[in-house]
XYZ file of C-alpha atoms in Angstrom:
461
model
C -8.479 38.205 -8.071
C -7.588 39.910 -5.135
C -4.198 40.003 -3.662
C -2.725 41.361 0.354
C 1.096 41.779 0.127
C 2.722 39.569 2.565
C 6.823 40.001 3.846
C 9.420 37.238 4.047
C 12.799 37.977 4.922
C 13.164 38.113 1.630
C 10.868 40.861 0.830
C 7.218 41.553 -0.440
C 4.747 38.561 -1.621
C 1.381 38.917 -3.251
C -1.115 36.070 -1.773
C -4.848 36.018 -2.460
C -6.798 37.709 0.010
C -9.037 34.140 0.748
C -5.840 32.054 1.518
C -4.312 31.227 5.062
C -0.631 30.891 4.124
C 1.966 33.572 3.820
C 5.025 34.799 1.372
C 6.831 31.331 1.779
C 4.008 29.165 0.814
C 3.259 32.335 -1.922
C 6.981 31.766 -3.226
C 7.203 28.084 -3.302
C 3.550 27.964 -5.471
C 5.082 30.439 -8.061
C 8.467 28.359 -7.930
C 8.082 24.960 -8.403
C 5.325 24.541 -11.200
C 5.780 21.238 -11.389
C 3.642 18.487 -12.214
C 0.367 19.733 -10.659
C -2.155 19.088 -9.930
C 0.090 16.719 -7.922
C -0.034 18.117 -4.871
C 1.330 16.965 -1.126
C -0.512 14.059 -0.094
C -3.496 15.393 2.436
C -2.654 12.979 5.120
C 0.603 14.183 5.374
C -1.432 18.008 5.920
C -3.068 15.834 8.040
C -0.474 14.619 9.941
C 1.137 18.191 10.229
C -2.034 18.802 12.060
C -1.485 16.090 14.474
C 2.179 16.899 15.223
C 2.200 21.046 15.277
C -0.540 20.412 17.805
C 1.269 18.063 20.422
C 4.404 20.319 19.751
C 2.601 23.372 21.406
C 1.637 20.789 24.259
C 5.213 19.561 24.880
C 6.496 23.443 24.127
C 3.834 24.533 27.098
C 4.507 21.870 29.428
C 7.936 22.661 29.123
C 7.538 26.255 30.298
C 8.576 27.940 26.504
C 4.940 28.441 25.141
C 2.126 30.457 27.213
C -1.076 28.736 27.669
C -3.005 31.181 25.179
C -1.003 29.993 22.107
C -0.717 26.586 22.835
C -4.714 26.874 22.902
C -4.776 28.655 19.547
C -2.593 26.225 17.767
C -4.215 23.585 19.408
C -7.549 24.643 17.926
C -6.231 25.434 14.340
C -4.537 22.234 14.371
C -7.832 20.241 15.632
C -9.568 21.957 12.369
C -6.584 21.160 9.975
C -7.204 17.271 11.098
C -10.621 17.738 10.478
C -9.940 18.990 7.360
C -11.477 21.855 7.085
C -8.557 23.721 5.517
C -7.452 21.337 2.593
C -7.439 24.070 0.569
C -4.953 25.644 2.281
C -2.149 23.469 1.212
C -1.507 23.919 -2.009
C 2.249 23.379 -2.605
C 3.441 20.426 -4.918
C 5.309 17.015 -4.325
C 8.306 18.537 -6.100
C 9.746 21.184 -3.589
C 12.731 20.938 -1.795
C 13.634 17.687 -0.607
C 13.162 18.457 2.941
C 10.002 19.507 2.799
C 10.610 22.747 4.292
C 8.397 24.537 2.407
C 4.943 22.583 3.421
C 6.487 22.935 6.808
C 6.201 26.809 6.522
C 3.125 26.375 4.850
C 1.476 24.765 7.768
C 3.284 27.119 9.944
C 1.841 30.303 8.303
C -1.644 28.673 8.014
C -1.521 28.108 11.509
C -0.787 31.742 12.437
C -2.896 33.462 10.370
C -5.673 30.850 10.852
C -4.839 31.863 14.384
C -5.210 35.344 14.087
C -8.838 35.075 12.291
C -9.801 33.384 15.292
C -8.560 36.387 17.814
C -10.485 38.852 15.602
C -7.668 40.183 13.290
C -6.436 40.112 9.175
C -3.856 38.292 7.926
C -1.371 41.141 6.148
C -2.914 43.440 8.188
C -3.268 43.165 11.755
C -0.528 41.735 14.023
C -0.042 38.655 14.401
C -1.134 36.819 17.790
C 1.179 33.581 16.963
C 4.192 33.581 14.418
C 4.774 30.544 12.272
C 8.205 30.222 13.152
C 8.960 31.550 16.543
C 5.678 30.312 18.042
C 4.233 27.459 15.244
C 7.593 26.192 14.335
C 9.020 26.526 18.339
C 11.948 23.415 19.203
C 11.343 22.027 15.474
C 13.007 22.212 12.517
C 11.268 20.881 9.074
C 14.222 18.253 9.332
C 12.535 16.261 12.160
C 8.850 17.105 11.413
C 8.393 15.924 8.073
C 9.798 13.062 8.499
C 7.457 12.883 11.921
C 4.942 13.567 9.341
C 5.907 10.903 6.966
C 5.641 8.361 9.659
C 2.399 9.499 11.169
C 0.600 10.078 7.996
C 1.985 6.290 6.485
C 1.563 4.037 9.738
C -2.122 5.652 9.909
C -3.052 4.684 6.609
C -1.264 1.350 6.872
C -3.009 0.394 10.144
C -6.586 2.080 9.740
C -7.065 0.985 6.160
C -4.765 -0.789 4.213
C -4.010 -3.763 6.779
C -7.548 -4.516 7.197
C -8.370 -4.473 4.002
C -5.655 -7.136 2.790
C -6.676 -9.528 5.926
C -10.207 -9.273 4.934
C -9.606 -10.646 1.281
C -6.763 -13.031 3.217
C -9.673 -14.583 4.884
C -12.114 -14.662 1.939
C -9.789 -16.382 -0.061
C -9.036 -18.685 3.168
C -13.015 -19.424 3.389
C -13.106 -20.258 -0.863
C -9.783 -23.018 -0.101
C -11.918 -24.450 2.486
C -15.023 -24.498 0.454
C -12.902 -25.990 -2.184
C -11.336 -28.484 -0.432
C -12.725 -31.722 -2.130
C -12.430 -30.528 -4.960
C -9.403 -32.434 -7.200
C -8.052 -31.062 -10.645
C -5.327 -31.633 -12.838
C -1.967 -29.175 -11.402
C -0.168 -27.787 -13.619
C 3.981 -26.582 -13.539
C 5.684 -24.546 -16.079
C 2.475 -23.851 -17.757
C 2.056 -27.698 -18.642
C -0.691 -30.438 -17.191
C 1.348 -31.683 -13.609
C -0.114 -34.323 -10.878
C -3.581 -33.325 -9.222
C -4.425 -31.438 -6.166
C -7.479 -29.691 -4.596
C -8.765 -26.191 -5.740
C -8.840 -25.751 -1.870
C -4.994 -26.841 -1.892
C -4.293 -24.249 -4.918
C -6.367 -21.227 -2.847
C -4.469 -22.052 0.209
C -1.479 -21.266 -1.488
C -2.865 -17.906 -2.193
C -3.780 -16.939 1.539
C -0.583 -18.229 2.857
C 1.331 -15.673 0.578
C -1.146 -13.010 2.029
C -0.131 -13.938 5.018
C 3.340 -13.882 4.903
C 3.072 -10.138 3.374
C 0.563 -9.354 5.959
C 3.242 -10.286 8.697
C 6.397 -8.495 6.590
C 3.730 -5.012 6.643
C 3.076 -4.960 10.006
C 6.365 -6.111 11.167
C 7.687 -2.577 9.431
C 5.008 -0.466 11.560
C 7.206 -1.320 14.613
C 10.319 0.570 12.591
C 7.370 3.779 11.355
C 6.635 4.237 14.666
C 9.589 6.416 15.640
C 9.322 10.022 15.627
C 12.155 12.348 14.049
C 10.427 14.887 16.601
C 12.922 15.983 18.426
C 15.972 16.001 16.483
C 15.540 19.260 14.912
C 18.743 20.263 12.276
C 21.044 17.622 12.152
C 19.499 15.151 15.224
C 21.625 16.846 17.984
C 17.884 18.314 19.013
C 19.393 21.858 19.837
C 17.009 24.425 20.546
C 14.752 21.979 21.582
C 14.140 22.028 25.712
C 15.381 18.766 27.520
C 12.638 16.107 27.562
C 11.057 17.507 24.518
C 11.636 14.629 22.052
C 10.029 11.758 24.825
C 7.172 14.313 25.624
C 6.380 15.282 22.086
C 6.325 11.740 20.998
C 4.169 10.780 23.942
C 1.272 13.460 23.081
C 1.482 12.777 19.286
C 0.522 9.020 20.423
C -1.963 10.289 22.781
C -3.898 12.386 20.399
C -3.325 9.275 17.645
C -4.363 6.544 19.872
C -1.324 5.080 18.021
C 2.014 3.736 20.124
C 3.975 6.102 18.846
C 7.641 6.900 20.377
C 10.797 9.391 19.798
C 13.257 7.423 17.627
C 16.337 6.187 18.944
C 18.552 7.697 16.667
C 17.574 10.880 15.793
C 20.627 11.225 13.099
C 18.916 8.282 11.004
C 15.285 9.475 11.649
C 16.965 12.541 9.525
C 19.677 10.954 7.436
C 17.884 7.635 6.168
C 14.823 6.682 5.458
C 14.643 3.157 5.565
C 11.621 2.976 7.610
C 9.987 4.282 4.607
C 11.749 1.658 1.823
C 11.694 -1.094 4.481
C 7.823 -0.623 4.515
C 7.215 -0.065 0.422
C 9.201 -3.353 0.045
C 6.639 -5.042 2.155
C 3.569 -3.452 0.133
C 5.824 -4.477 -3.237
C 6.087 -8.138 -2.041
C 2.140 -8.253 -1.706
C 1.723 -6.784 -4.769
C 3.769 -9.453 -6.190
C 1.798 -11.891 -4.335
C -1.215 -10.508 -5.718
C -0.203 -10.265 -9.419
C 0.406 -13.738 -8.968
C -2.986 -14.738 -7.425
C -4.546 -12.702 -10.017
C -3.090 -14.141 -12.642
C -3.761 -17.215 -12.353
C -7.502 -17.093 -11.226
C -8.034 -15.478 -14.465
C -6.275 -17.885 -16.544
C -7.829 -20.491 -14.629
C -11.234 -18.876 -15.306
C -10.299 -18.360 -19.210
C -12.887 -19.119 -21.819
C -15.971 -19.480 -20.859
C -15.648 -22.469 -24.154
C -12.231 -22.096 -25.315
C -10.203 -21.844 -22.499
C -9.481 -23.572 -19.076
C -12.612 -22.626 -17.612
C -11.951 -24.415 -14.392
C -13.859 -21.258 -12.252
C -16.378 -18.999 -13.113
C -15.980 -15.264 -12.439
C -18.888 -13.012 -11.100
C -20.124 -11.180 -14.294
C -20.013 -7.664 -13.578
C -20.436 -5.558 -16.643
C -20.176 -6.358 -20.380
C -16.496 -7.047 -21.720
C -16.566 -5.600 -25.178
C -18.214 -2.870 -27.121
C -18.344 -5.189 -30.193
C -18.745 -8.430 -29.390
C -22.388 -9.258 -27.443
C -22.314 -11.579 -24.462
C -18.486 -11.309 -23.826
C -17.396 -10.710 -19.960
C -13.959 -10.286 -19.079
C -11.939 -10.481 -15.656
C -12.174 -6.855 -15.182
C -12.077 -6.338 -11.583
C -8.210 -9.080 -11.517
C -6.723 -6.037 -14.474
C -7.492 -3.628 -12.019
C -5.954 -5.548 -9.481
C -2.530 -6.366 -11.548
C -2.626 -2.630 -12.956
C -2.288 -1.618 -9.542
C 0.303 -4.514 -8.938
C 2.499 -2.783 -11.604
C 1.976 0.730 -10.279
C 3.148 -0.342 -6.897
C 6.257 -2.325 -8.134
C 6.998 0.795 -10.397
C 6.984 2.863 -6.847
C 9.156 0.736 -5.111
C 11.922 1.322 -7.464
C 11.555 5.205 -6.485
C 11.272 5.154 -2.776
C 14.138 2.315 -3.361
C 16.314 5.067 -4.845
C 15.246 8.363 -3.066
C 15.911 6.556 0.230
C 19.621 6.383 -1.079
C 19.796 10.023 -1.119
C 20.541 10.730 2.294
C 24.093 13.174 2.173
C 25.301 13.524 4.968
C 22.707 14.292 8.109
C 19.967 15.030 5.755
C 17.887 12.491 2.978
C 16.648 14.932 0.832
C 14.210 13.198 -1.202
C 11.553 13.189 1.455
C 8.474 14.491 -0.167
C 8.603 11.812 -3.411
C 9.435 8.769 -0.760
C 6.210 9.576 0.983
C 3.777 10.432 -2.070
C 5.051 6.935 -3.151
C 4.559 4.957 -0.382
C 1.126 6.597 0.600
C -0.019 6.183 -3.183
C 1.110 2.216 -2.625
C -0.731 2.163 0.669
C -4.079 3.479 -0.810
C -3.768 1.621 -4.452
C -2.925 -1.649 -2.438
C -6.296 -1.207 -0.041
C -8.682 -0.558 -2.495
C -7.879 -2.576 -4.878
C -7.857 -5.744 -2.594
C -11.583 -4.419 -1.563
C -13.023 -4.254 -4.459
C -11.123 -7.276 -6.146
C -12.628 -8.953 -2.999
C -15.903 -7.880 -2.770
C -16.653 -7.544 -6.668
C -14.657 -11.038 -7.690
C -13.497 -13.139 -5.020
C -16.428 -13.522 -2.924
C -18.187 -14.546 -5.984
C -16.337 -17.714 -7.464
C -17.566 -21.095 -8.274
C -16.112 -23.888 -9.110
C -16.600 -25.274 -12.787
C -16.600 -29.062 -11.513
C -17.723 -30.334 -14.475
C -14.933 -28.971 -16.544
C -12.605 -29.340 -13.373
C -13.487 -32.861 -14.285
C -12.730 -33.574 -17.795
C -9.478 -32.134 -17.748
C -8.534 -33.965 -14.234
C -9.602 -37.783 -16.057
C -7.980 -36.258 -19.823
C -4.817 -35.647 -18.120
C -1.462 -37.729 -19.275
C 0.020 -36.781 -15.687
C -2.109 -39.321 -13.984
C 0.728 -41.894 -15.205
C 3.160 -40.556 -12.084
C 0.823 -43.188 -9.971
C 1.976 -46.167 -11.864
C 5.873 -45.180 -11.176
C 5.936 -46.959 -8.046
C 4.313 -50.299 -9.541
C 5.493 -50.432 -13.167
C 8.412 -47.580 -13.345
C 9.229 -44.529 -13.971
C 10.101 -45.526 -17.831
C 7.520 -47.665 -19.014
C 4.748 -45.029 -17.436
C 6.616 -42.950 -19.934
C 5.763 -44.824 -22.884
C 2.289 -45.712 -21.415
C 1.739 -41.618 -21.646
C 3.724 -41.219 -24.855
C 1.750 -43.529 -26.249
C -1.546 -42.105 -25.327
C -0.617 -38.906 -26.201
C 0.569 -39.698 -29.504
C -2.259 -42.216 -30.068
C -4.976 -40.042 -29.080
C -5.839 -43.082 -26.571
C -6.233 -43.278 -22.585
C -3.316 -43.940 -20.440
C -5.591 -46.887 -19.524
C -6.300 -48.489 -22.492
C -2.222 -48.240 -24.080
C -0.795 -49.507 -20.050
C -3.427 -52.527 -21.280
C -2.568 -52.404 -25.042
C 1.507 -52.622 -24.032
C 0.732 -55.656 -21.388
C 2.301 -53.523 -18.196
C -0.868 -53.888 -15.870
C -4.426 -55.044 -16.717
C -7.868 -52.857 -16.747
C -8.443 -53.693 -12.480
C -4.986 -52.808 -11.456
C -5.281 -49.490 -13.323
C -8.330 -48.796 -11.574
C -6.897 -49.600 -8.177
C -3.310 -47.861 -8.611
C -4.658 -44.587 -10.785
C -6.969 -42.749 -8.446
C -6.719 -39.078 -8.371
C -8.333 -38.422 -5.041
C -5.059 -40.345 -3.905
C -2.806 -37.905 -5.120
C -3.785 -35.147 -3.378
């Protein structure tokens, strides 16, 4: 391979000749072999992109950036959006907790990128825009990655993630009302309970959508403040007056998203808990959907030995030794990823304690967390709606025999014979291998016609 040298102020770096970045980038790759391939998530690149760009905008309107570079980095930034230079970015998660170094990466991508475009070598020719004088101008990688962070998350969150989880919301609203006459037997601590619908039982399941739907998107209010601005420590020096309202102001611009400056600039920089407050919302869904998963596949258990109150869309064959079997595939994706995401909200929990001072410095594994969440979360609940939920039926005829089977049907006869003798009417029939019907006859509490008026299931409900 061939190498340029390339100067820090701490001396000479070899970088490939084919890459964009400089002797910072160069030292943090040789530095911090950790754990790769697991690189900086791309949208926060992404985001870089976005906020570099609509710094030189607020830096030029402000009178401390000529036209010319703000129209360089402007373009370079437009292309790193694009993404046209992921390759360019090739530091890991586990840097320093600031995130400096991607900052510098993107800043020295930027320049040289920059000075390609004017005609000119990186390593060799003089630069037309330096990364931190010019790139880097009225920020400090204490207020932009955590700009970044923000940007990167509430775009996922709000483009993809969001919409996906109302979309299987509102499938599993349509199968509750699809479902609604539908009685079975309930069941509480695992055990046969009094009936309800199988619309009743799925409207349980889009209400606790719903409730995590509202706790994620009440968070995006809290992700849309901007560090930006704050620079060092939050006391935003070197940055011009006006620059944190302006900077925020273009970044929502060029978004489309109502982005704004952050209050406090000392928490944007200190604390995180935009970040945990909006993991805890993505854990509490996937909490909600380990649940809902769970039990539509032990409802769906059998096909012959089971429950086998609904029927599961047979998508592929469920064992490489046994013919015919098909197994809930698509709901131990879903819980797998239920796990994963619980598992990531004890880290972002924990990193987003480590804020000394004016600076959390667990930054870059808060954000690989939460956008990891974000994605697992978004397409799981696509394909678990597309590939299962859209597709189940209702086993009536089983739904049936174990509705009329049940001992639990007794609770009707409380209010005309008592709570205890409607126990011994089920004890009875349970240890008798009888109907509650014909021991409440045998033991003389009610005859065959006032059973039949006083035990109806579709009553219960």
């Amino acid at each position: 391979m061939e190498y340029r040298i390339e100067k820090d102020t701490m001396g000479e770096v070899r970088v490939p000749v084919y890459a964009l970045w400089g002797a910072q980038t160069e030292r943090s790759r040789n530095n911090f072999r950790i754990g790769q391939p697991a690189s900086i998530p791309i949208e926060i690149i992404h985001a870089f992109g976005v906020l570099k760009k609509a710094a030189a905008h607020a830096n030029h309107s402000l009178g401390v950036l000529s036209e010319e570079k703000k129209d360089l980095i402007s373009k370079v930034c437009d292309e790193i959006i694009s993404g046209q230079h992921d390759e360019q970015f090739p530091l890991v998660i586990w840097q320093t907790g600031s995130g400096t170094q991607s900052n510098m990466n993107v800043n020295e991508v930027i320049a040289n990128r920059s000075l390609v475009l004017s005609g000119g070598k990186p390593g060799q020719d003089k630069p037309v825009v330096l990364p931190n004088d010019d790139v880097n101008k009225s920020q400090s990688s204490n207020d932009t990655f955590p700009t970044a962070m923000h940007i990167a998350a509430y775009k996922l969150l709000a483009e993809n993630t969001i919409p996906v989880i109302e979309q299987l919301q509102q499938t599993i609203h349509k199968k509750s009302t699809e479902f609604d006459k539908i009685i079975k037997i309930g069941r509480t601590h695992l055990m046969d309970a009094t009936p309800l619908t199988l619309g009743q039982e799925f409207s349980g399941y889009a209400a606790q959508l719903t409730y995590g739907l509202t706790a994620l998107k009440n968070s995006l209010k809290h992700l849309s403040e901007l560090a930006l601005g704050g620079t060092a420590v939050g006391t935003g020096l070197n940055a011009p007056e006006g620059y944190a309202v302006l900077v925020a102001e273009k970044i929502a611009e060029f978004t489309e998203l109502p982005f704004v400056t952050a209050k406090n600039k000392f928490e944007a920089l200190a604390a995180h808990d935009a970040i945990v407050e909006t993991h805890a919302a993505l854990k509490q869904i996937a909490v909600s959907l380990y649940k809902i998963g769970n039990d539509i596949r032990l409802l769906a258990s059998g096909p012959r030995s089971g429950i086998s109150e609904l029927i599961l869309p047979a998508n592929e064959p469920g064992s490489s030794i046994m013919p015919g079997k098909v197994n809930p595939t698509q709901i131990e994706a879903l819980t797998m990823v239920c796990a994963q995401v619980i598992g990531n909200d004890v880290t972002v929990s924990f990193a987003g304690s480590q804020g000394q001072y004016e600076l959390n410095v667990f930054k870059p594994v808060m954000i690989a967390n939460l956008l990891e969440s974000a994605r697992l979360i978004g397409d799981a609940c696509r394909s678990f709606e597309v590939n299962c939920v859209r597709g189940i039926e209702a086993n009536t005829k089983r739904i049936n025999e174990l509705l009329n089977n049940s001992l639990m049907l007794v609770t009707a006869l409380n209010t005309h014979v008592g709570y205890y003798k409607a126990a011994e009417i089920a004890n009875a029939a349970h240890k008798n291998g009888t109907t509650l019907k014909e021991e409440a006859v045998r033991l003389g509490y009610l005859t065959a016609e006032e059973y039949d008026q006083w035990v109806k299931p579709e009553n219960m409900v």
